[in-house]
Backbone as a printed PyTorch tensor [residue, N CA C, xyz], in Angstrom:
tensor([[[ 55.1290, 111.3480, 118.4600],
         [ 55.7250, 111.6660, 117.1730],
         [ 57.1710, 112.1000, 117.3750]],

        [[ 58.0640, 111.4950, 116.6360],
         [ 59.4780, 111.8410, 116.7310],
         [ 59.7880, 112.8700, 115.6530]],

        [[ 60.3270, 114.0030, 116.0660],
         [ 60.6210, 115.0930, 115.1510],
         [ 62.1350, 115.2190, 115.0020]],

        [[ 62.6940, 114.5100, 113.9930],
         [ 64.1390, 114.4570, 113.8150],
         [ 64.5330, 114.9030, 112.4100]],

        [[ 65.7050, 115.4930, 112.3250],
         [ 66.2980, 115.8540, 111.0390],
         [ 67.3500, 114.8020, 110.7070]],

        [[ 67.1980, 114.1360, 109.5630],
         [ 68.1380, 113.0950, 109.1470],
         [ 69.3320, 113.7300, 108.4510]],

        [[ 70.5270, 113.4320, 108.9630],
         [ 71.7630, 113.8850, 108.3230],
         [ 72.2310, 112.7960, 107.3610]],

        [[ 72.2170, 111.5550, 107.8410],
         [ 72.5210, 110.3680, 107.0360],
         [ 71.9160, 109.1730, 107.7730]],

        [[ 72.2170, 107.9480, 107.3480],
         [ 71.6250, 106.7630, 108.0000],
         [ 72.1290, 106.5290, 109.4200]],

        [[ 73.1510, 107.2650, 109.8380],
         [ 73.7000, 107.1090, 111.1880],
         [ 73.3610, 108.2590, 112.1220]],

        [[ 73.0880, 109.4260, 111.5880],
         [ 72.9940, 110.6320, 112.4190],
         [ 71.6590, 111.3420, 112.2040]],

        [[ 70.9770, 111.5810, 113.3360],
         [ 69.7100, 112.3010, 113.3520],
         [ 69.8060, 113.3880, 114.4250]],

        [[ 69.2720, 114.5560, 114.1360],
         [ 69.2600, 115.6590, 115.0960],
         [ 67.8340, 115.9460, 115.5330]],

        [[ 67.6970, 116.2670, 116.7970],
         [ 66.4040, 116.7020, 117.3140],
         [ 66.0970, 118.0780, 116.7350]],

        [[ 64.8400, 118.2940, 116.3490],
         [ 64.4130, 119.5950, 115.8290],
         [ 63.8550, 120.4900, 116.9360]],

        [[ 63.6320, 119.9360, 118.1010],
         [ 62.9610, 120.6600, 119.1830],
         [ 63.9590, 121.3280, 120.1170]],

        [[ 63.5350, 122.4550, 120.7070],
         [ 64.3820, 123.1510, 121.6800],
         [ 64.4430, 122.3860, 122.9990]],

        [[ 63.3690, 121.7340, 123.3510],
         [ 63.3270, 120.8640, 124.5200],
         [ 62.9270, 119.4900, 124.0050]],

        [[ 63.7450, 118.4970, 124.3060],
         [ 63.4870, 117.1500, 123.7960],
         [ 63.4690, 116.1670, 124.9520]],

        [[ 62.5480, 115.2380, 124.8880],
         [ 62.4780, 114.1410, 125.8370],
         [ 62.7460, 112.8680, 125.0500]],

        [[ 63.4110, 111.9300, 125.6760],
         [ 63.6830, 110.6400, 125.0370],
         [ 62.7980, 109.6000, 125.6940]],

        [[ 62.1340, 108.7890, 124.8560],
         [ 61.2970, 107.7220, 125.3860],
         [ 61.4890, 106.4640, 124.5430]],

        [[ 60.6760, 105.4570, 124.7960],
         [ 60.8350, 104.1760, 124.0990],
         [ 60.6110, 104.3010, 122.5930]],

        [[ 59.8440, 105.2880, 122.1440],
         [ 59.6640, 105.4960, 120.7020],
         [ 60.9860, 105.8370, 120.0260]],

        [[ 61.8010, 106.6460, 120.6940],
         [ 63.1170, 106.9960, 120.1600],
         [ 64.0250, 105.7670, 120.1000]],

        [[ 63.9850, 104.9690, 121.1530],
         [ 64.8180, 103.7630, 121.2000],
         [ 64.3850, 102.8000, 120.0900]],

        [[ 63.0850, 102.6260, 119.9220],
         [ 62.5760, 101.7530, 118.8510],
         [ 62.9490, 102.2980, 117.4730]],

        [[ 62.9240, 103.6100, 117.3160],
         [ 63.3470, 104.2440, 116.0660],
         [ 64.8060, 103.8880, 115.7690]],

        [[ 65.6720, 103.9970, 116.7720],
         [ 67.0940, 103.6630, 116.5720],
         [ 67.2710, 102.1880, 116.2340]],

        [[ 66.5410, 101.3150, 116.9210],
         [ 66.6400,  99.8760, 116.6510],
         [ 66.2300,  99.5470, 115.2180]],

        [[ 65.2170, 100.2150, 114.7230],
         [ 64.7650,  99.9660, 113.3460],
         [ 65.7450, 100.5240, 112.3300]],

        [[ 66.3620, 101.6480, 112.6510],
         [ 67.2210, 102.3320, 111.6850],
         [ 68.6690, 101.8590, 111.6780]],

        [[ 69.1280, 101.2360, 112.7490],
         [ 70.5380, 100.8380, 112.8050],
         [ 70.8870,  99.8270, 111.7150]],

        [[ 69.9290,  99.0260, 111.2960],
         [ 70.2050,  98.0210, 110.2580],
         [ 70.4830,  98.6610, 108.8980]],

        [[ 70.0600,  99.9160, 108.6890],
         [ 70.3010, 100.6100, 107.4310],
         [ 71.6300, 101.3680, 107.4250]],

        [[ 72.2470, 101.4650, 108.5770],
         [ 73.5300, 102.1760, 108.6830],
         [ 74.6650, 101.2230, 108.3050]],

        [[ 75.5180, 101.6790, 107.4170],
         [ 76.6190, 100.8430, 106.9250],
         [ 77.5020, 100.3180, 108.0700]],

        [[ 77.7720, 101.1780, 109.0610],
         [ 78.6550, 100.7800, 110.1590],
         [ 77.8930, 100.2070, 111.3600]],

        [[ 76.5810,  99.9700, 111.1850],
         [ 75.7260,  99.3440, 112.2090],
         [ 75.7290, 100.1260, 113.5210]],

        [[ 75.5880, 101.4320, 113.3900],
         [ 75.4630, 102.3340, 114.5370],
         [ 74.6040, 103.5030, 114.1130]],

        [[ 73.9220, 104.0920, 115.0760],
         [ 73.1000, 105.2700, 114.7890],
         [ 73.0020, 106.1040, 116.0560]],

        [[ 72.6280, 107.3680, 115.8710],
         [ 72.5480, 108.2730, 117.0210],
         [ 71.5090, 109.3490, 116.7990]],

        [[ 70.9490, 109.7780, 117.9080],
         [ 70.1250, 110.9810, 117.9280],
         [ 70.9250, 112.0290, 118.6830]],

        [[ 71.2410, 113.1170, 118.0160],
         [ 71.9970, 114.1990, 118.6450],
         [ 71.0250, 115.1710, 119.2950]],

        [[ 71.2580, 115.4460, 120.5360],
         [ 70.3970, 116.3540, 121.2740],
         [ 70.9140, 117.7960, 121.2070]],

        [[ 72.1690, 117.9640, 120.8100],
         [ 72.7440, 119.2990, 120.6780],
         [ 72.3420, 119.8990, 119.3260]],

        [[ 72.5040, 121.1830, 119.1770],
         [ 72.0190, 121.9000, 117.9970],
         [ 72.8130, 121.5470, 116.7330]],

        [[ 74.1580, 121.5090, 116.8440],
         [ 75.0100, 121.2320, 115.6850],
         [ 76.4260, 120.8920, 116.1490]],

        [[ 77.3200, 120.6370, 115.1940],
         [ 78.7070, 120.2600, 115.5100],
         [ 79.4670, 121.3240, 116.2920]],

        [[ 79.0070, 122.5600, 116.2310],
         [ 79.7010, 123.6570, 116.9070],
         [ 79.2710, 123.8250, 118.3690]],

        [[ 78.2460, 123.1170, 118.7930],
         [ 77.7480, 123.2290, 120.1690],
         [ 78.8510, 122.9110, 121.1690]],

        [[ 78.8210, 123.5770, 122.3110],
         [ 79.8490, 123.3680, 123.3390],
         [ 79.6740, 122.0520, 124.0800]],

        [[ 78.4390, 121.5820, 124.1790],
         [ 78.1540, 120.3030, 124.8250],
         [ 77.4380, 119.4150, 123.8130]],

        [[ 77.9640, 118.2190, 123.6150],
         [ 77.3490, 117.2550, 122.7100],
         [ 76.7540, 116.1300, 123.5450]],

        [[ 75.4450, 115.9260, 123.3860],
         [ 74.7520, 114.8330, 124.0610],
         [ 74.0330, 114.0190, 123.0130]],

        [[ 74.2460, 112.7000, 123.0590],
         [ 73.7090, 111.8170, 122.0360],
         [ 73.1420, 110.5590, 122.6620]],

        [[ 72.0890, 110.0390, 122.0590],
         [ 71.5880, 108.7120, 122.3680],
         [ 72.1140, 107.8470, 121.2260]],

        [[ 72.9320, 106.8690, 121.5510],
         [ 73.6470, 106.0890, 120.5420],
         [ 73.2710, 104.6210, 120.6590]],

        [[ 73.0920, 103.9840, 119.5050],
         [ 72.8660, 102.5380, 119.4620],
         [ 73.9950, 101.9060, 118.6610]],

        [[ 74.5320, 100.8280, 119.2000],
         [ 75.4960,  99.9860, 118.5050],
         [ 74.8770,  98.6000, 118.4160]],

        [[ 74.9790,  97.9670, 117.2670],
         [ 74.4660,  96.6050, 117.1430],
         [ 75.5950,  95.6210, 117.4260]],

        [[ 75.2460,  94.3710, 117.5530],
         [ 76.2360,  93.3140, 117.8230],
         [ 77.3460,  93.3210, 116.7700]],

        [[ 77.0420,  93.7420, 115.5330],
         [ 78.0130,  93.7450, 114.4350],
         [ 78.8900,  94.9910, 114.3950]],

        [[ 78.6470,  95.9500, 115.2680],
         [ 79.3940,  97.2090, 115.2370],
         [ 80.8390,  97.0110, 115.6620]],

        [[ 81.7390,  97.6190, 114.9070],
         [ 83.1490,  97.6950, 115.2840],
         [ 83.4780,  99.1570, 115.5010]],

        [[ 83.8960,  99.4850, 116.7000],
         [ 84.3710, 100.8230, 117.0200],
         [ 85.8920, 100.7330, 117.0650]],

        [[ 86.5340, 101.3280, 116.0860],
         [ 87.9980, 101.2820, 116.0650],
         [ 88.5500, 101.9620, 117.3150]],

        [[ 89.5250, 101.3380, 117.9910],
         [ 90.1210, 101.9890, 119.1610],
         [ 90.5590, 103.4130, 118.8090]],

        [[ 90.1800, 104.3210, 119.6710],
         [ 90.4420, 105.7340, 119.4410],
         [ 90.5750, 106.4530, 120.7680]],

        [[ 91.0980, 107.6690, 120.6910],
         [ 91.1140, 108.5350, 121.8630],
         [ 90.7940, 109.9450, 121.4150]],

        [[ 90.2510, 110.7180, 122.3420],
         [ 89.8580, 112.0880, 122.0830],
         [ 90.9140, 113.0050, 122.6930]],

        [[ 91.4700, 113.8560, 121.8770],
         [ 92.5300, 114.7500, 122.3360],
         [ 91.9130, 115.9350, 123.0840]],

        [[ 92.3230, 116.0850, 124.3390],
         [ 91.8840, 117.2040, 125.1870],
         [ 90.3670, 117.3010, 125.3400]],

        [[ 89.6940, 116.1460, 125.4250],
         [ 88.2450, 116.1290, 125.6110],
         [ 87.8770, 115.0580, 126.6260]],

        [[ 86.8760, 115.3440, 127.4050],
         [ 86.2920, 114.3550, 128.3090],
         [ 85.0640, 113.7670, 127.6430]],

        [[ 84.6890, 112.5660, 128.0890],
         [ 83.4300, 111.9800, 127.6240],
         [ 82.8480, 111.1640, 128.7580]],

        [[ 81.5280, 111.1100, 128.8010],
         [ 80.8740, 110.2300, 129.7600],
         [ 79.8310, 109.4130, 129.0270]],

        [[ 79.5380, 108.2430, 129.5740],
         [ 78.6070, 107.3020, 128.9690],
         [ 77.7210, 106.7350, 130.0560]],

        [[ 76.4180, 106.6930, 129.7860],
         [ 75.4390, 106.1390, 130.7210],
         [ 74.6140, 105.1170, 129.9460]],

        [[ 74.6650, 103.8620, 130.3620],
         [ 73.9920, 102.7700, 129.6620],
         [ 72.4800, 102.8830, 129.8300]],

        [[ 71.7820, 102.7160, 128.7130],
         [ 70.3190, 102.6770, 128.7160],
         [ 69.8340, 101.2360, 128.6010]],

        [[ 70.4530, 100.4740, 127.6890],
         [ 70.0190,  99.0940, 127.4460],
         [ 71.1810,  98.2980, 126.8650]],

        [[ 71.2290,  97.0120, 127.2070],
         [ 72.2290,  96.1160, 126.6350],
         [ 73.5000,  96.0530, 127.4540]],

        [[ 74.4870,  95.3480, 126.8980],
         [ 75.7570,  95.2240, 127.5970],
         [ 76.9110,  95.1810, 126.6010]],

        [[ 78.0500,  95.6060, 127.0930],
         [ 79.2760,  95.6210, 126.2940],
         [ 80.4520,  95.6730, 127.2490]],

        [[ 81.6020,  95.2840, 126.7410],
         [ 82.8450,  95.5050, 127.4690],
         [ 83.4660,  96.7680, 126.9080]],

        [[ 83.9470,  97.6410, 127.7770],
         [ 84.7450,  98.7760, 127.3350],
         [ 86.1930,  98.3950, 127.6400]],

        [[ 87.0510,  98.5430, 126.6460],
         [ 88.4480,  98.1370, 126.7820],
         [ 89.3220,  99.3700, 126.5820]],

        [[ 90.2500,  99.5720, 127.5180],
         [ 91.1850, 100.6870, 127.4670],
         [ 92.5770, 100.1520, 127.1550]],

        [[ 93.3140, 100.8620, 126.3010],
         [ 94.6280, 100.4350, 125.8360],
         [ 95.6710, 101.5180, 126.0850]],

        [[ 96.9310, 101.0790, 126.1880],
         [ 98.0120, 102.0590, 126.1730],
         [ 98.3020, 102.4210, 124.7110]],

        [[ 99.2780, 103.2660, 124.4830],
         [ 99.5760, 103.7440, 123.1350],
         [100.1190, 102.6650, 122.2030]],

        [[100.5460, 101.5280, 122.7650],
         [101.0820, 100.4360, 121.9420],
         [100.0550,  99.3300, 121.7070]],

        [[ 98.8720,  99.4590, 122.2830],
         [ 97.8170,  98.4710, 122.0740],
         [ 97.7250,  97.4240, 123.1710]],

        [[ 98.4520,  97.6010, 124.2530],
         [ 98.3650,  96.6880, 125.4000],
         [ 97.1090,  97.0520, 126.1970]],

        [[ 96.3160,  96.0250, 126.5190],
         [ 95.0970,  96.2660, 127.2920],
         [ 95.4570,  96.6760, 128.7200]],

        [[ 94.9400,  97.8170, 129.1290],
         [ 95.1480,  98.3200, 130.4840],
         [ 94.0020,  97.9330, 131.4080]],

        [[ 92.7920,  97.9340, 130.8620],
         [ 91.6150,  97.6600, 131.6850],
         [ 90.4670,  97.2410, 130.7770]],

        [[ 89.6710,  96.3060, 131.2890],
         [ 88.4840,  95.8380, 130.5800],
         [ 87.3690,  95.7620, 131.6120]],

        [[ 86.2700,  96.4600, 131.3310],
         [ 85.1510,  96.5070, 132.2800],
         [ 83.8500,  96.2040, 131.5580]],

        [[ 82.9770,  95.4260, 132.2000],
         [ 81.6530,  95.1310, 131.6650],
         [ 80.7270,  96.2960, 131.9820]],

        [[ 79.9890,  96.7190, 130.9750],
         [ 78.9590,  97.7370, 131.1300],
         [ 77.6070,  97.0910, 130.8940]],

        [[ 76.6290,  97.4450, 131.6840],
         [ 75.2940,  96.8790, 131.4990],
         [ 74.2550,  97.7190, 132.2000]],

        [[ 73.1090,  97.8160, 131.5910],
         [ 72.0520,  98.6340, 132.1590],
         [ 71.2770,  97.9630, 133.2680]],

        [[ 71.1480,  96.6190, 133.1910],
         [ 70.2700,  95.9610, 134.1550],
         [ 70.9290,  94.8200, 134.9280]],

        [[ 72.1470,  94.4560, 134.5840],
         [ 72.7990,  93.3680, 135.2980],
         [ 73.1720,  93.8110, 136.7180]],

        [[ 73.0030,  92.9060, 137.6530],
         [ 73.2970,  93.2020, 139.0500],
         [ 74.7780,  93.5610, 139.1980]],

        [[ 75.0430,  94.6400, 139.8960],
         [ 76.3880,  95.1330, 140.1740],
         [ 77.1730,  95.5110, 138.9240]],

        [[ 76.5090,  95.6430, 137.7850],
         [ 77.2040,  96.0330, 136.5560],
         [ 77.4700,  97.5370, 136.5600]],

        [[ 78.5560,  97.9140, 135.9500],
         [ 78.8370,  99.3340, 135.7460],
         [ 77.8600,  99.8600, 134.7020]],

        [[ 77.2180, 100.9740, 134.9720],
         [ 76.2940, 101.5530, 134.0080],
         [ 76.6980, 102.9670, 133.6260]],

        [[ 77.8390, 103.4400, 134.1230],
         [ 78.3060, 104.7840, 133.8370],
         [ 79.8230, 104.8000, 133.8800]],

        [[ 80.4070, 105.5710, 132.9640],
         [ 81.8370, 105.8830, 133.1000],
         [ 82.1090, 107.2800, 132.5640]],

        [[ 83.2220, 107.8040, 132.9930],
         [ 83.7100, 109.0990, 132.5160],
         [ 85.1880, 108.9520, 132.2100]],

        [[ 85.5810, 109.4210, 131.0460],
         [ 86.9910, 109.4570, 130.6540],
         [ 87.4130, 110.9200, 130.6990]],

        [[ 88.4040, 111.2120, 131.5220],
         [ 88.8520, 112.5920, 131.6760],
         [ 90.1710, 112.8640, 130.9700]],

        [[ 90.7920, 111.8150, 130.4400],
         [ 92.0660, 112.0160, 129.7540],
         [ 92.0610, 111.2840, 128.4150]],

        [[ 93.0420, 111.5490, 127.6020],
         [ 93.1490, 110.9260, 126.2820],
         [ 93.6750, 109.5080, 126.4280]],

        [[ 92.7960, 108.5340, 126.2400],
         [ 93.1750, 107.1250, 126.3470],
         [ 92.4430, 106.3430, 125.2450]],

        [[ 93.1640, 105.4230, 124.6170],
         [ 92.5380, 104.6090, 123.5840],
         [ 91.4910, 103.6990, 124.2170]],

        [[ 90.3460, 103.5810, 123.5480],
         [ 89.2700, 102.7270, 124.0450],
         [ 88.4110, 102.2210, 122.8870]],

        [[ 87.7210, 101.1120, 123.1540],
         [ 86.7800, 100.5310, 122.2040],
         [ 85.7280,  99.7600, 122.9740]],

        [[ 84.7770,  99.1830, 122.2410],
         [ 83.7330,  98.3580, 122.8390],
         [ 83.7090,  96.9840, 122.1870]],

        [[ 83.3880,  96.0070, 122.9900],
         [ 83.0450,  94.6690, 122.5040],
         [ 81.5860,  94.4650, 122.9000]],

        [[ 80.6940,  94.4930, 121.9170],
         [ 79.2620,  94.4510, 122.1860],
         [ 78.8510,  93.0400, 122.5760]],

        [[ 78.1350,  92.9160, 123.6870],
         [ 77.7210,  91.6180, 124.2260],
         [ 76.2660,  91.2710, 123.9400]],

        [[ 75.4340,  92.2570, 123.6660],
         [ 73.9980,  92.0380, 123.4620],
         [ 73.6280,  92.3980, 122.0220]],

        [[ 72.3990,  92.1070, 121.6460],
         [ 71.9560,  92.4270, 120.2860],
         [ 72.1320,  93.9130, 120.0010]],

        [[ 71.7750,  94.7510, 120.9800],
         [ 71.9480,  96.1990, 120.8800],
         [ 72.5920,  96.7060, 122.1580]],

        [[ 73.4250,  97.7040, 122.0280],
         [ 74.0000,  98.4160, 123.1650],
         [ 73.6230,  99.8770, 122.9710]],

        [[ 72.8040, 100.3970, 123.9000],
         [ 72.2550, 101.7410, 123.7600],
         [ 72.6930, 102.5690, 124.9600]],

        [[ 73.1850, 103.7740, 124.6850],
         [ 73.6920, 104.6030, 125.7720],
         [ 73.5400, 106.0870, 125.4600]],

        [[ 73.6390, 106.8660, 126.5230],
         [ 73.6540, 108.3250, 126.4450],
         [ 75.1130, 108.7330, 126.6030]],

        [[ 75.6290, 109.4670, 125.6240],
         [ 77.0170, 109.9310, 125.6900],
         [ 77.0350, 111.4420, 125.7140]],

        [[ 77.8980, 111.9860, 126.5610],
         [ 78.1240, 113.4310, 126.6220],
         [ 79.6030, 113.6870, 126.4100]],

        [[ 79.8940, 114.6990, 125.6310],
         [ 81.2890, 115.0800, 125.4130],
         [ 81.3490, 116.5740, 125.1110]],

        [[ 82.5350, 117.0920, 125.1460],
         [ 82.7430, 118.5020, 124.8800],
         [ 82.7200, 118.7760, 123.3770]],

        [[ 82.1360, 119.8820, 123.0050],
         [ 82.1840, 120.3390, 121.6300],
         [ 83.1450, 121.5010, 121.5320]],

        [[ 83.3330, 122.0290, 120.3660],
         [ 82.7460, 121.6060, 119.1090],
         [ 83.3960, 120.3210, 118.5920]],

        [[ 82.7290, 119.6800, 117.6380],
         [ 83.2840, 118.4780, 117.0260],
         [ 84.3510, 118.8930, 116.0120]],

        [[ 85.5710, 118.4200, 116.2520],
         [ 86.6870, 118.6620, 115.3380],
         [ 87.2710, 117.2920, 115.0190]],

        [[ 87.1260, 116.8790, 113.7740],
         [ 87.4790, 115.5140, 113.3560],
         [ 88.8990, 115.1170, 113.7480]],

        [[ 89.8730, 115.9970, 113.5900],
         [ 91.2630, 115.6210, 113.8960],
         [ 91.5760, 115.6300, 115.3920]],

        [[ 90.5640, 115.8840, 116.2370],
         [ 90.7350, 115.7560, 117.6930],
         [ 90.4660, 114.3190, 118.1630]],

        [[ 90.1100, 113.4380, 117.2140],
         [ 89.9650, 112.0110, 117.4980],
         [ 91.1090, 111.2950, 116.7940]],

        [[ 91.9170, 110.5740, 117.5800],
         [ 93.0560, 109.8400, 117.0200],
         [ 92.7370, 108.3510, 117.0640]],

        [[ 92.8550, 107.6950, 115.9060],
         [ 92.6200, 106.2550, 115.8160],
         [ 93.9440, 105.5200, 115.9940]],

        [[ 93.8720, 104.3860, 116.6800],
         [ 95.0800, 103.5960, 116.9690],
         [ 95.6110, 102.9740, 115.6900]],

        [[ 96.8600, 103.2740, 115.3550],
         [ 97.4290, 102.7130, 114.1280],
         [ 97.7020, 101.2190, 114.2530]],

        [[ 97.6520, 100.6680, 115.4490],
         [ 97.8400,  99.2310, 115.6670],
         [ 96.5160,  98.4600, 115.5660]],

        [[ 95.4410,  99.1470, 115.2260],
         [ 94.1260,  98.4970, 115.1090],
         [ 93.6550,  98.5160, 113.6570]],

        [[ 92.8020,  97.5360, 113.3030],
         [ 92.2990,  97.4900, 111.9230],
         [ 91.3970,  98.6770, 111.5920]],

        [[ 91.4300,  99.0780, 110.3560],
         [ 90.5520, 100.1120, 109.8400],
         [ 89.1150,  99.5900, 109.8640]],

        [[ 88.1480, 100.4880, 110.0320],
         [ 86.7370, 100.0890, 110.0600],
         [ 86.2800,  99.4290, 108.7700]],

        [[ 86.9240,  99.7320, 107.6560],
         [ 86.5310,  99.1600, 106.3640],
         [ 87.0380,  97.7360, 106.1630]],

        [[ 87.9650,  97.2850, 106.9920],
         [ 88.5050,  95.9250, 106.8860],
         [ 87.7070,  95.0130, 107.8180]],

        [[ 86.5530,  94.5580, 107.3400],
         [ 85.5970,  93.8140, 108.1650],
         [ 86.2170,  92.5400, 108.7360]],

        [[ 86.9500,  91.7930, 107.9280],
         [ 87.5430,  90.5330, 108.3810],
         [ 88.5260,  90.7820, 109.5310]],

        [[ 89.4490,  91.7130, 109.3410],
         [ 90.4430,  92.0060, 110.3840],
         [ 89.7940,  92.6140, 111.6230]],

        [[ 88.7620,  93.4240, 111.4270],
         [ 88.0630,  94.0260, 112.5660],
         [ 87.4140,  92.9500, 113.4330]],

        [[ 86.7370,  91.9730, 112.7980],
         [ 86.1190,  90.8740, 113.5540],
         [ 87.1720,  90.0580, 114.2830]],

        [[ 88.2770,  89.8010, 113.6200],
         [ 89.3670,  89.0360, 114.2310],
         [ 89.9420,  89.7940, 115.4340]],

        [[ 90.1050,  91.0890, 115.2870],
         [ 90.6360,  91.9250, 116.3690],
         [ 89.7110,  91.8900, 117.5780]],

        [[ 88.4040,  92.0810, 117.3580],
         [ 87.4450,  92.0980, 118.4720],
         [ 87.4230,  90.7340, 119.1770]],

        [[ 87.4770,  89.6470, 118.4090],
         [ 87.5150,  88.3140, 119.0350],
         [ 88.7480,  88.1600, 119.9150]],

        [[ 89.8600,  88.7480, 119.5120],
         [ 91.1250,  88.5690, 120.2350],
         [ 91.1450,  89.3090, 121.5680]],

        [[ 90.2610,  90.2780, 121.7300],
         [ 90.2450,  91.0310, 122.9910],
         [ 89.0820,  90.5820, 123.8340]]])
């Protein structure tokens, strides 16, 4: 039995003090991601936005667009659970600095990364679903995430698809 508190169609919080993640949770995310407007969903393992450590199980579908962004004065790490995607890093002008394939089961694929500095990044999803465990520093402060002004807004679906194809 999954004991989660629904915040919206994208965000669910664990109600338990000790939580284990299993295939039921992954199946729950796969079923629910189609109802999320931005085609992404997460289970937050931390208590709330004010927590010092934020740990999430996140699913992105093939249709997900993550606008290039960077986190100001925050580190983040990602550990792939299932699927594959390219993570793309950019300079401040939108020039690609590095592109790496991430995958949970592909031979010699990267399955973990850590970003220790503020750098623009996004994903190009390669599989039907891309599922990962992300850890970052809290508390969550919305203006500590800067979106690249050279990238399309998430609401501009046509330009977002064109942008992802171009990278």
